[in-house]
Coordinates of C-alpha atoms in Angstrom, one line a residue:
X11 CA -49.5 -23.8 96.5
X12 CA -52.6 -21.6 96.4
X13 CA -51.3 -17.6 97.1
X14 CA -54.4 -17.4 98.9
X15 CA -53.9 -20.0 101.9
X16 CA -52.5 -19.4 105.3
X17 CA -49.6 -21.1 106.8
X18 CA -49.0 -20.4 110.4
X19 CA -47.1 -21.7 112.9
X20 CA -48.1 -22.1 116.5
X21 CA -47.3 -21.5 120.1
X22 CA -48.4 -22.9 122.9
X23 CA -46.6 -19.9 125.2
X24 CA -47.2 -20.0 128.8
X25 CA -45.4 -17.2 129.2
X26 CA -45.9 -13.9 131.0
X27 CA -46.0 -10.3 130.2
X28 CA -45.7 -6.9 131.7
X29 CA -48.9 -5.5 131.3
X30 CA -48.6 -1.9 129.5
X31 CA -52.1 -0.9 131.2
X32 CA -52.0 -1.9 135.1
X33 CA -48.3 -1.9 134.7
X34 CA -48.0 -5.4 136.3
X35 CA -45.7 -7.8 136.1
X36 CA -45.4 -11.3 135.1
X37 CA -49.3 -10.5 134.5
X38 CA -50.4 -10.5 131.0
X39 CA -51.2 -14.5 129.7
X40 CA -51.9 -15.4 126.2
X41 CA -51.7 -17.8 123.0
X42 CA -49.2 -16.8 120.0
X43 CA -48.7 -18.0 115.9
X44 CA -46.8 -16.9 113.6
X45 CA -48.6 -16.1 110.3
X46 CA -46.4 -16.7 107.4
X47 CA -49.0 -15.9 105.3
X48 CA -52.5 -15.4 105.8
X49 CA -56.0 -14.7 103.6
X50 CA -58.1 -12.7 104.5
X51 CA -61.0 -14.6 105.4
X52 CA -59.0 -16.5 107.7
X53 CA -58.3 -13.1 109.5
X54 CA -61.6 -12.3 109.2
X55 CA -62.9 -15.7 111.0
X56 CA -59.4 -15.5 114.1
X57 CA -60.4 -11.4 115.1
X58 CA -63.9 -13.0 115.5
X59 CA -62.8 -15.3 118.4
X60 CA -60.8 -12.9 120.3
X61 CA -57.5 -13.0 118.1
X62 CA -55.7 -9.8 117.0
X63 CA -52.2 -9.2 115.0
X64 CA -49.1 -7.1 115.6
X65 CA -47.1 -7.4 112.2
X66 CA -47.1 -10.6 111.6
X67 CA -47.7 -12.2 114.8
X68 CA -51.3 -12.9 116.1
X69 CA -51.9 -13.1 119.8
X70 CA -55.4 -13.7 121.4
X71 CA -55.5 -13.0 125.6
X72 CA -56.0 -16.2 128.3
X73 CA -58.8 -13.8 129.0
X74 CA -59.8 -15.6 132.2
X75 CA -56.3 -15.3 133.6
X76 CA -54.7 -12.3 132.3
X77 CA -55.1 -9.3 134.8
X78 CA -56.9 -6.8 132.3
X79 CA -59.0 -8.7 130.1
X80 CA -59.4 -7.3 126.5
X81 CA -62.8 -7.7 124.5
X82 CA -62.9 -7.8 121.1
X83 CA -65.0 -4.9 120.0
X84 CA -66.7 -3.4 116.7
X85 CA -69.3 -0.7 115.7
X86 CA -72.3 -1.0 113.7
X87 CA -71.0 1.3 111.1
X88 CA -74.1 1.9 108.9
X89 CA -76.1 2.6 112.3
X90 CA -73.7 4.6 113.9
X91 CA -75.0 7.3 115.8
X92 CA -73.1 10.9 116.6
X93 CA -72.2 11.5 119.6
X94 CA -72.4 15.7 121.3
X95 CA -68.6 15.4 121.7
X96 CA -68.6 13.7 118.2
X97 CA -70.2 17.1 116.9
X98 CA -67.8 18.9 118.6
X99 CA -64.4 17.4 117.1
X100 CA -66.0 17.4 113.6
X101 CA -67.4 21.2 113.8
X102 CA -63.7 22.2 115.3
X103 CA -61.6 20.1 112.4
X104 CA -64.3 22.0 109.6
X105 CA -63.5 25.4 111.7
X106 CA -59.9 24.9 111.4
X107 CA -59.8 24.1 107.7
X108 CA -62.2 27.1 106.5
X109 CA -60.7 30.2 109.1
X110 CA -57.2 28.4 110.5
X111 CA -58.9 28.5 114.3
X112 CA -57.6 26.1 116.6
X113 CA -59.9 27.0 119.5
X114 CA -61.3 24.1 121.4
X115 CA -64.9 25.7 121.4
X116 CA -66.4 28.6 120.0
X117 CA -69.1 30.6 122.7
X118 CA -71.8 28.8 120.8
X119 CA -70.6 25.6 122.5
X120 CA -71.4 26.4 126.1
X121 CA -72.9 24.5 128.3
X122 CA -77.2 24.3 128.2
X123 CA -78.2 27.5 131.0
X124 CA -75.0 29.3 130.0
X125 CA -75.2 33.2 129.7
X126 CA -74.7 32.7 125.9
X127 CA -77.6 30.9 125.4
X128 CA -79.7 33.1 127.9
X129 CA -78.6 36.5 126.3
X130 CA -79.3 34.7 122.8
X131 CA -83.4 34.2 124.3
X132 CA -83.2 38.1 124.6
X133 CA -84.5 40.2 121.4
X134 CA -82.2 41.8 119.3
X135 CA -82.7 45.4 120.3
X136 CA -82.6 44.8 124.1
X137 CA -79.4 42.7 123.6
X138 CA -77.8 46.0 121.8
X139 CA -78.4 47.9 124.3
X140 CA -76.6 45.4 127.3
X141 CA -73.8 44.8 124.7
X142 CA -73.6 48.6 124.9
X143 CA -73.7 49.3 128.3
X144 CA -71.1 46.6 128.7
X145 CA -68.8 48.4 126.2
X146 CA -69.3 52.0 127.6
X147 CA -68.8 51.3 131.6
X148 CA -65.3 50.1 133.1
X149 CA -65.8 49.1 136.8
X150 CA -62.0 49.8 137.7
X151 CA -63.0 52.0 140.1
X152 CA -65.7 51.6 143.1
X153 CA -67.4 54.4 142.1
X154 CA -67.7 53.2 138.7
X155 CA -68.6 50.2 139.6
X156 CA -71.9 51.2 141.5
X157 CA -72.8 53.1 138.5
X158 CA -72.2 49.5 136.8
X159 CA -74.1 47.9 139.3
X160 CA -77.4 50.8 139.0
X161 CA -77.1 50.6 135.4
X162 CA -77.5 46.8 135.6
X163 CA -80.1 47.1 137.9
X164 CA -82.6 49.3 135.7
X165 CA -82.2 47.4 132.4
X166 CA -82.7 44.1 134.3
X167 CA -86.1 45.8 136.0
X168 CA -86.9 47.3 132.4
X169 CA -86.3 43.8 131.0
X170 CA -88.4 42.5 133.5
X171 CA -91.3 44.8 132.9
X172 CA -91.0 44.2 129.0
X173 CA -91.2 40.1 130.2
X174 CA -94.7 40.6 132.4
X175 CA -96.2 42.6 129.5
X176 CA -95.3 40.6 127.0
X177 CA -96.8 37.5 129.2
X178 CA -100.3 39.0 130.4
X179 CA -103.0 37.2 128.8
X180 CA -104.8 39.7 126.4
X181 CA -108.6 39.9 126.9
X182 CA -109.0 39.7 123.0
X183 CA -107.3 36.7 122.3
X184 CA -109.4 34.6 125.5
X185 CA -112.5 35.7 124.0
X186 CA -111.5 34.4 120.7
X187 CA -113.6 31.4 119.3
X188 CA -111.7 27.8 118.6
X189 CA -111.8 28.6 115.0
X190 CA -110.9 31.9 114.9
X191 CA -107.5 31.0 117.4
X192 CA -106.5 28.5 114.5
X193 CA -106.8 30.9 112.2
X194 CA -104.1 33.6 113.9
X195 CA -102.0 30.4 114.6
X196 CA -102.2 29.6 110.8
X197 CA -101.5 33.4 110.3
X198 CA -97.9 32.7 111.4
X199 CA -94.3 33.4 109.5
X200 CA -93.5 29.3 109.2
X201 CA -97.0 28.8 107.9
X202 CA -96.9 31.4 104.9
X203 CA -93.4 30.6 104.0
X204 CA -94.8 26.9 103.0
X205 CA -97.7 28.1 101.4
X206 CA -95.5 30.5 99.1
X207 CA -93.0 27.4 98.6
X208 CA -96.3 25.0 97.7
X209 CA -97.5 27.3 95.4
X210 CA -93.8 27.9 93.9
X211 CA -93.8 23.9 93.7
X212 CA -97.6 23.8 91.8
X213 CA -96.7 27.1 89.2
X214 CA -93.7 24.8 88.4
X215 CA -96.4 22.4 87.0
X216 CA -97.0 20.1 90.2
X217 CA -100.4 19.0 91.4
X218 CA -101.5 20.7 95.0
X219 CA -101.1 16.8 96.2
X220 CA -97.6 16.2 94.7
X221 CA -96.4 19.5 95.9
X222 CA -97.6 18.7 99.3
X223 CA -96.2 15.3 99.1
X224 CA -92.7 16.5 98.1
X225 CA -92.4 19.1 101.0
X226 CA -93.4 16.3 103.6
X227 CA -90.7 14.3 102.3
X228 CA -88.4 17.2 102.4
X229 CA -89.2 17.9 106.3
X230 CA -88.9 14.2 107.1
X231 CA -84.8 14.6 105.6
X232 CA -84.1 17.8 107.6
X233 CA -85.4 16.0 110.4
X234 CA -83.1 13.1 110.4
X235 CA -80.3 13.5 112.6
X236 CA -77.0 13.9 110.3
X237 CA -74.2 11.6 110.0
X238 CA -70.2 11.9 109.6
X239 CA -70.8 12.7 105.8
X240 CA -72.9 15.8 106.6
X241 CA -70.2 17.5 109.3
X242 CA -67.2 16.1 106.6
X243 CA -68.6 17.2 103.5
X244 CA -70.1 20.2 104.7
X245 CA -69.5 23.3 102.4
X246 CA -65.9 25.4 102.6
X247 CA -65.2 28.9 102.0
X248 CA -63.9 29.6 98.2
X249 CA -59.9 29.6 99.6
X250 CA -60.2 27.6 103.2
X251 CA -57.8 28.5 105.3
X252 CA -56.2 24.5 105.1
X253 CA -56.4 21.3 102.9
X254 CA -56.7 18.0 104.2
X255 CA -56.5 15.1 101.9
X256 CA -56.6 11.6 103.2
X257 CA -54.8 8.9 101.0
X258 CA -55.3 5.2 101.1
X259 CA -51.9 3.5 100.0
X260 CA -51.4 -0.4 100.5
X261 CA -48.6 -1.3 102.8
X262 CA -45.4 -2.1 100.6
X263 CA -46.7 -1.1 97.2
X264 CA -44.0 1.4 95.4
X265 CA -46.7 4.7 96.6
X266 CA -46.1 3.4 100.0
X267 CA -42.4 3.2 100.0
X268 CA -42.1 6.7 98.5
X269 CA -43.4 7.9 101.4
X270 CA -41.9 5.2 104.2
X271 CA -39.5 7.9 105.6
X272 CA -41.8 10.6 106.2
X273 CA -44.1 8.5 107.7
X274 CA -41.5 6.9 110.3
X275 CA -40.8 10.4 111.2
X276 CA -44.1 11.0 112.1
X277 CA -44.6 7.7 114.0
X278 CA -41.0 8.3 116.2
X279 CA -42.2 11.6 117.1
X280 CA -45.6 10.1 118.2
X281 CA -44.3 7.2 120.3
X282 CA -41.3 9.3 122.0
X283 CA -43.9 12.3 122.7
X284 CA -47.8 10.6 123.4
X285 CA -45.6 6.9 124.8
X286 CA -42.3 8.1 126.1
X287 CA -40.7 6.0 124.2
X288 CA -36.7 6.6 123.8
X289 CA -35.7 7.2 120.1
X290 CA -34.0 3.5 120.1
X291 CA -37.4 1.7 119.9
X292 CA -38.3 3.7 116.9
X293 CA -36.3 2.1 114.6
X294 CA -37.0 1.5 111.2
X295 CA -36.8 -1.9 111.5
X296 CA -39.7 -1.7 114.6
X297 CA -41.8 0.6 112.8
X298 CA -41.7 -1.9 110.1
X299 CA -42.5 -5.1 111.6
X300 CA -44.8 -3.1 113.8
X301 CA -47.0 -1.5 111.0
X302 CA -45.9 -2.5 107.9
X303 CA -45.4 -6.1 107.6
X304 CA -48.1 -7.9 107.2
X305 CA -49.7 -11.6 106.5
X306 CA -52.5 -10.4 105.1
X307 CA -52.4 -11.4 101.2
X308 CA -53.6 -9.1 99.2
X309 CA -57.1 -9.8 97.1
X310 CA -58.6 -7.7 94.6
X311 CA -61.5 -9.2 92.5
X312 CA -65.6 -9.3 91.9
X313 CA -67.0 -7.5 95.0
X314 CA -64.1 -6.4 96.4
X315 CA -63.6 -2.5 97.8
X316 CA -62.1 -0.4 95.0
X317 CA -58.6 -0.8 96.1
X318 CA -58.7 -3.9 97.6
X319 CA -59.0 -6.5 100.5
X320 CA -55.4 -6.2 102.6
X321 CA -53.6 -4.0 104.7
X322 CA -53.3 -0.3 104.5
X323 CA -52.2 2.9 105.8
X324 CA -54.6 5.8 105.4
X325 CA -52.5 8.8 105.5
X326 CA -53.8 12.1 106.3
X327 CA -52.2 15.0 104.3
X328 CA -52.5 18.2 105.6
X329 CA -51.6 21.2 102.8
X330 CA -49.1 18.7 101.7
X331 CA -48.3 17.8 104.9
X332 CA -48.3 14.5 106.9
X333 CA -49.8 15.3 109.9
X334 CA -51.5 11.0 110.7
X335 CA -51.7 7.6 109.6
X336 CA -54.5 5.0 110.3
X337 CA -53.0 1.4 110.0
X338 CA -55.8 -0.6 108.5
X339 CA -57.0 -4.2 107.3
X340 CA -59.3 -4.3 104.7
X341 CA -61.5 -7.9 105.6
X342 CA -64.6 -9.5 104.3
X343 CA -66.8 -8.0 107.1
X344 CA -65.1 -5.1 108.5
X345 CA -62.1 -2.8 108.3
X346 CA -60.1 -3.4 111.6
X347 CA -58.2 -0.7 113.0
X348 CA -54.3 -1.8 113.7
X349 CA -53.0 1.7 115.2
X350 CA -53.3 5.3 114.8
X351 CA -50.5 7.7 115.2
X352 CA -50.4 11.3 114.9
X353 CA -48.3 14.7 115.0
X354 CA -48.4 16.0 118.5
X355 CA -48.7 19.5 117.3
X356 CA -52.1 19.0 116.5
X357 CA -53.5 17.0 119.4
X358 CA -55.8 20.1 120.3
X359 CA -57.5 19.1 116.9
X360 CA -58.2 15.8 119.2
X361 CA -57.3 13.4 116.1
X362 CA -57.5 10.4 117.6
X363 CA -61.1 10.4 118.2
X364 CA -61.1 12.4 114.7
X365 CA -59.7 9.5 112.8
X366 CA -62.0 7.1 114.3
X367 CA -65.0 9.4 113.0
X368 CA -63.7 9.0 109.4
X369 CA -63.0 5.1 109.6
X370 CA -66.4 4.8 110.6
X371 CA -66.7 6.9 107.5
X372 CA -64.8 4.8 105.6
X373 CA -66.7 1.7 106.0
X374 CA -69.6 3.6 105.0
X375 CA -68.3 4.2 101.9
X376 CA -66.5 1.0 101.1
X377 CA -69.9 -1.0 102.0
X378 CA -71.5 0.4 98.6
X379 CA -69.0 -1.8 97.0
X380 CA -68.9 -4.5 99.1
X381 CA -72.3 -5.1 101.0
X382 CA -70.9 -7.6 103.4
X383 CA -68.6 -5.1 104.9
X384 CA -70.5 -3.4 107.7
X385 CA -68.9 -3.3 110.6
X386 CA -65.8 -0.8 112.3
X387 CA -63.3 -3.2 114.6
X388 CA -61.5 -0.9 117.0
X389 CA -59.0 -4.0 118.6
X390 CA -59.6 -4.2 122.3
X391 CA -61.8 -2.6 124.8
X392 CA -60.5 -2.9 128.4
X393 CA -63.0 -1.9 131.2
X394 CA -59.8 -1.2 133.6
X395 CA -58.2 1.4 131.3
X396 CA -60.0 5.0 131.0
X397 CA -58.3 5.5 127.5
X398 CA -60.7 3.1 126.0
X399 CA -63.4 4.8 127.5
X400 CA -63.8 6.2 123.8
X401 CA -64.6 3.2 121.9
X402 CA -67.1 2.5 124.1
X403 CA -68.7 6.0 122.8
X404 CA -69.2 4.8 119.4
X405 CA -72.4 3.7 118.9
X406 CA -73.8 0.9 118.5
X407 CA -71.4 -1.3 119.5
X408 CA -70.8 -4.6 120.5
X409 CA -68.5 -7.1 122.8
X410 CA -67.1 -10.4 122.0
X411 CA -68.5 -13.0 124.3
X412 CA -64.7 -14.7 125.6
X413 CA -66.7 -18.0 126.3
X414 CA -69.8 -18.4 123.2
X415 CA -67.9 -16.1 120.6
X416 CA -71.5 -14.4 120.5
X417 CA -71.6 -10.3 120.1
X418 CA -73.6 -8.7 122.8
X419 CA -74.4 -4.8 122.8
X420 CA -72.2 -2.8 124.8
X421 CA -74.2 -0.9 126.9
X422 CA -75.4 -4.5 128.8
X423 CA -71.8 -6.0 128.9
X424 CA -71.0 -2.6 130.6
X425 CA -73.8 -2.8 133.3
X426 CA -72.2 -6.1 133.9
X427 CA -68.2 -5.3 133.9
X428 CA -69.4 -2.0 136.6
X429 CA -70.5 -4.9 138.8
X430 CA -67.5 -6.9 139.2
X431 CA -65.9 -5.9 142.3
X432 CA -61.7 -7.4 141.2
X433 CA -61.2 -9.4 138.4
X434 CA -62.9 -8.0 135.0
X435 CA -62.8 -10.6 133.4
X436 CA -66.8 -11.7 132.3
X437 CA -69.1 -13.7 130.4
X438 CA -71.4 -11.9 128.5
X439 CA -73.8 -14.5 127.2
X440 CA -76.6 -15.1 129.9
X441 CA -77.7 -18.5 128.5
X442 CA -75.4 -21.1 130.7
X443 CA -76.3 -23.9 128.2
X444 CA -74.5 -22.0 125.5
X445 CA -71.0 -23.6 124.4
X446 CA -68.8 -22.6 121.6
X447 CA -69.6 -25.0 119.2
X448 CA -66.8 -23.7 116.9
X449 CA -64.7 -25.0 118.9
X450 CA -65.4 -28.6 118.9
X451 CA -63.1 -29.8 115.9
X452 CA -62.4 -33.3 114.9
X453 CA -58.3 -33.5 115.0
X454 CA -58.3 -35.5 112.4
X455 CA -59.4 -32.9 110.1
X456 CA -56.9 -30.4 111.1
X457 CA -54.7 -29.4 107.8
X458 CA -51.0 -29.5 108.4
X459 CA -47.9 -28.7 106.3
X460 CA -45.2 -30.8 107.0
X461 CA -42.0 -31.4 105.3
X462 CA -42.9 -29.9 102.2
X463 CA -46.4 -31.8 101.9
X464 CA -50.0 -30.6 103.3
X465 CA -51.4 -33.6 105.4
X466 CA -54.7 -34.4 107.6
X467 CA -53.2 -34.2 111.4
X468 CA -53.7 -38.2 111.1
X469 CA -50.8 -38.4 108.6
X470 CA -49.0 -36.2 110.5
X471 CA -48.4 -38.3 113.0
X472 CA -47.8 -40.8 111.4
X473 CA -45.4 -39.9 109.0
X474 CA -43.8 -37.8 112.4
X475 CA -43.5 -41.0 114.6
X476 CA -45.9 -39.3 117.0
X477 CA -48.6 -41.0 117.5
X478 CA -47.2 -41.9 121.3
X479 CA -46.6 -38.2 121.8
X480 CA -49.4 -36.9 123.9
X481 CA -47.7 -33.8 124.3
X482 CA -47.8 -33.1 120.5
X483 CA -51.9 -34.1 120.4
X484 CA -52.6 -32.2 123.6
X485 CA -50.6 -28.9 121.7
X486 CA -53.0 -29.5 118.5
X487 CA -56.4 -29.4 120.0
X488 CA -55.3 -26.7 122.2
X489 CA -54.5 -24.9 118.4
X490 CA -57.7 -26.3 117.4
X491 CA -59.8 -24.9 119.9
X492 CA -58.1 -21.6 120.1
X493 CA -58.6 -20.6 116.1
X494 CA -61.7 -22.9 115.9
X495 CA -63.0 -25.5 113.3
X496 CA -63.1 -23.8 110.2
X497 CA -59.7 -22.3 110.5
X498 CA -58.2 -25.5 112.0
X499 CA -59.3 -27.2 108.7
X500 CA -58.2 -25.0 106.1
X501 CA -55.6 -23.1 107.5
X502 CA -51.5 -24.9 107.1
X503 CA -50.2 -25.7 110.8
X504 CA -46.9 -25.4 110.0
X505 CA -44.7 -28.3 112.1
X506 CA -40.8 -28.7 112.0
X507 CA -38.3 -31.6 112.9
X508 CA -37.8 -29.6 115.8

C-alpha cells in the first residue's frame, strides 16, 4: 500500500461535551475519525472544511448546534500587516535580548498627548533647564512647594513668550516674492543633505538622472511600513544581554526524542500554571498523544520546505534554555498552528502573541521554497471567547464560511457575529444560492478498506451483506458530506466486522 494514503476510521458520535469556553454542559456537538494515517494533502483539503486534529484524532464542530461555534481561521501571511501592539511585543523581546530589561514599556511608549511626547516638542535647551529645576526643588514641604509652584509658573510664562515670538509673522518673510519663498524653503537642512548625497552618488561615476533615480527608489523603501523580519532581524549589541535560538525538529525523529523530557517539563508547568491543570493530566503518555503523535506522514521531495511537509515542534531556546514550543503542521498551503506552550516565568515577554509573530514569520520564509504555501492557520476563532480576540488582530485574515466552505475577510464576518443577539453561530456567504458543491459525492465512489482489500463503497456492501442496511448507507454519506468529495474518494474509510 502506498505510504502516502490515508486510512481513517469514522464516527458518527452524537455525543456531547463540556464546553471548555462557556463551561456548559452536555453542550459542545461534533463529528470524529480516527486517522491511522494521513497525507498531507488530505489534511490540507479536511482543515479547509472546518476539521481540525488533536493527536491523531480529527474532530470538526456541528457548528449550527454546538453552543460556541468555532470558525476555521488563517492569515494572509505575505500581506500581513503589524499591528501597534505587534510593535510593541517585538521592540520589548529585541529590548530584552540586547540590555536583559523585562519592562513592559519604555517612556517612549506612552500614550499620543502624553507629557513625554509634549516635553520631547520642547527644544533642547529649554528642556535642560525644566529637567533641572525638577532635580534641584523637593516639594516635601508647603513652603517648598510654592517655591515649586512660582518656579513653574515663570518658566511656563517664559516658555510661552519664547512660543508667541517664535510664531509672529515676520514682515520680511510676507513681503517676500513666490520665488524667492521657494528658494529659503529649498535652503533647508533635508534639502542640502540630498544634494550632498546626489552629488556623492554622481562623483561615484553616476549620471545626475541615475543618481536621482536611485535616491527616489531609496525613499520609496524607507517609506514602506516594516514587517516581522525588520523588528526580528534588527541589529544587536556586540555581547546581547540573551540568545534566543528557535529550532525546528520533526515530531519523533531521534533530535526530537533527545529532547522529549525537557520539553514535557515545560508543557506540565504550562498546563498546571496558565490551565490549572493537576500534575495527573500531564502525563507523559497525554502530552504525547496530545502533541506528539501524529497522522501526518511525513513528505520531503521537489518543492517541498527545506525540512519537510509534516508535523513539528518549533522550540524556542533561550541561552540554552527551553523557555516555548510551537506545535506545527507543515501542509501544502499553509503551516497550521496545533498549540503553543510556554514557561510562565516569561509571560511578561507576552510569548504567546510573540510566537504567533514569528509563525507568521515562518511562512514567510518557507514560501520562497514552496510558493503555494501562503497562508498562517491559527485553529479556531470563537466570537464568545475574549482570548481569541488576538487572532482576530492578525491581519488580513479570513473566516471559514460553515455552510459554502468559502473564506470571507474577517473584519465583515465580525460586523455580522456583533449583530447576533444569542446563538453565534453564522453564515458568512451572502449569496443564498450558494451550496457546497464539495459536498455532493456520488457514494459509489467512496474508497473503502475492508478486510484487507481497498473497495468502491458499492463492493463494500456487497461483499458486507449490507446492501439492506440503511443505517450503514445513511453513516457513509453523512462521512461523505462531512470530509467532502475529493477526500471521500481517495482517502481509505476504514470498516470492521463490527
Amino acid at each position: 500500500m502506498a505510504p502516502d494514503l490515508s486510512i481513517v476510521e469514522f464516527h458518527s458520535d452524537d455525543r456531547k461535551y463540556r464546553c471548555g469556553y462557556c463551561k456548559k454542559t452536555d453542550s459542545i456537538i461534533r463529528h470524529g475519525m480516527w486517522a491511522h494515517q494521513m497525507s498531507v494533502e488530505d489534511y490540507q483539503c479536511l482543515i479547509d472544511r472546518g476539521w481540525r486534529r488533536s493527536g491523531s484524532y480529527c474532530y470538526k464542530p456541528t457548528m449550527n448546534e454546538t453552543c460556541c461555534p468555532m470558525y476555521t481561521i488563517k492569515c494572509a501571511a505575505l500581506e500581513f500587516r503589524l499591528a501597534k501592539s505587534h510593535k510593541k511585543i517585538l521592540k520589548q523581546m529585541h529590548r530584552f535580548l540586547a540590555t536583559g530589561d523585562r519592562k513592559r514599556s519604555s517612556i517612549r511608549d506612552s500614550s499620543p498627548g502624553g507629557a513625554v511626547e509634549l516635553i520631547q516638542d520642547i527644544p533642547q535647551e529649554r528642556r535642560s533647564q525644566i529637567e533641572t529645576s525638577s532635580i534641584q526643588i523637593d516639594a516635601g514641604s508647603p513652603a517648598e512647594g510654592s517655591i515649586l509652584h512660582s518656579k513653574k509658573t515663570k518658566l511656563s510664562e517664559s516658555m510661552k513668550m519664547e512660543t508667541e515670538e517664535s510664531t509672529k509673522p515676520k514682515s520680511l518673510e510676507t513681503k517676500l516674492a513666490p520665488s524667492e519663498l521657494s528658494t529659503r524653503v529649498c535652503g533647508k537642512a533635508k534639502f542640502k543633505r540630498r544634494e550632498r548625497k546626489k552629488q556623492k552618488l554622481i562623483s561615484q561615476g553616476m549620471t545626475p538622472e541615475e543618481a536621482e533615480a536611485l535616491m527616489k527608489e531609496n525613499r520609496l523603501k524607507k517609506s514602506q511600513p516594516k514587517g516581522v523580519e525588520d523588528f526580528v532581524n534588527a541589529p544587536m549589541p556586540e555581547n546581547p544581554a540573551h540568545r534566543l535560538e528557535i529550532k525546528l525538529v520533526r515530531t519523533r525523529s531521534e533530535e526530537f526524542e533527545e529532547t522529549f523530557d525537557v520539553s514535557w517539563a515545560l508543557y506540565t508547568k504550562y498546563q498546571m500554571a496558565v490551565h490549572n491543570d493537576p500534575p495527573e493530566e500531564c502525563t507523559r503518555k497525554s502530552y504525547s498523544e496530545f502533541l506528539v503523535l501524529s497522522p501526518l506522514k511525513f513528505k520531503l521531495g521537489n518543492g517541498s520546505p527545506p525540512k519537510g511537509y509534516g508535523s513539528f515542534h518549533q522550540q524556542y531556546w533561550l541561552d540554552g534554555k527551553l523557555i516555548a514550543v510551537g506545535v506545527l503542521d507543515i501542509l501544502p498551503k499553509c503551516v497550521s498552528s496545533v498549540y503553543f506552550f510556554y514557561d510562565p516565568d516569561y509571560k511578561d515577554l507576552t510569548l504567546g502573541t510573540y510566537g504567533s509573530l514569528r509563525e507568521v514569520m515562518f511562512v514567510r520564509s518557507l514560501q520562497a521554497f514552496s510558493p503555494s504555501l501562503r497562508f498562517y492557520y491559527m485553529g479556531y476563532y470563537i466570537h464568545s471567547c475574549p482570548k481569541m480576540r488576538y487572532k482576530a488582530n492578525l491581519s488580513p485574515s479570513f473566516l471559514l464560511c460553515p455552510e459554502t466552505y468559502e473564506w470571507f475577510p474577517i473584519k465583515e464576518c465580525l460586523a455580522k457575529l456583533d449583530q447576533l443577539e444569542s446563538s453565534q453561530y453564522c453564515r458568512f456567504n451572502p449569496d443564498l444560492d450558494a451550496t457546497d458543491t464539495e459536498g455532493e459525492t456520488d457514494l459509489g465512489k467512496v474508497t473503502v478498506f475492508y478486510s484487507s482489500r481497498v473497495m468502491s463503497f458499492t463492493s463494500y456492501l456487497r461483499l458486507a451483506q449490507l446492501e439492506d442496511e440503511p443505517e450503514e448507507v445513511e453513516k457513509i454519506k453523512e462521512y461523505a458530506m462531512l470530509v467532502g468529495k475529493k477526500c471521500a474518494n481517495r482517502m481509505l474509510l476504514l470498516r470492521t466486522n463490527n
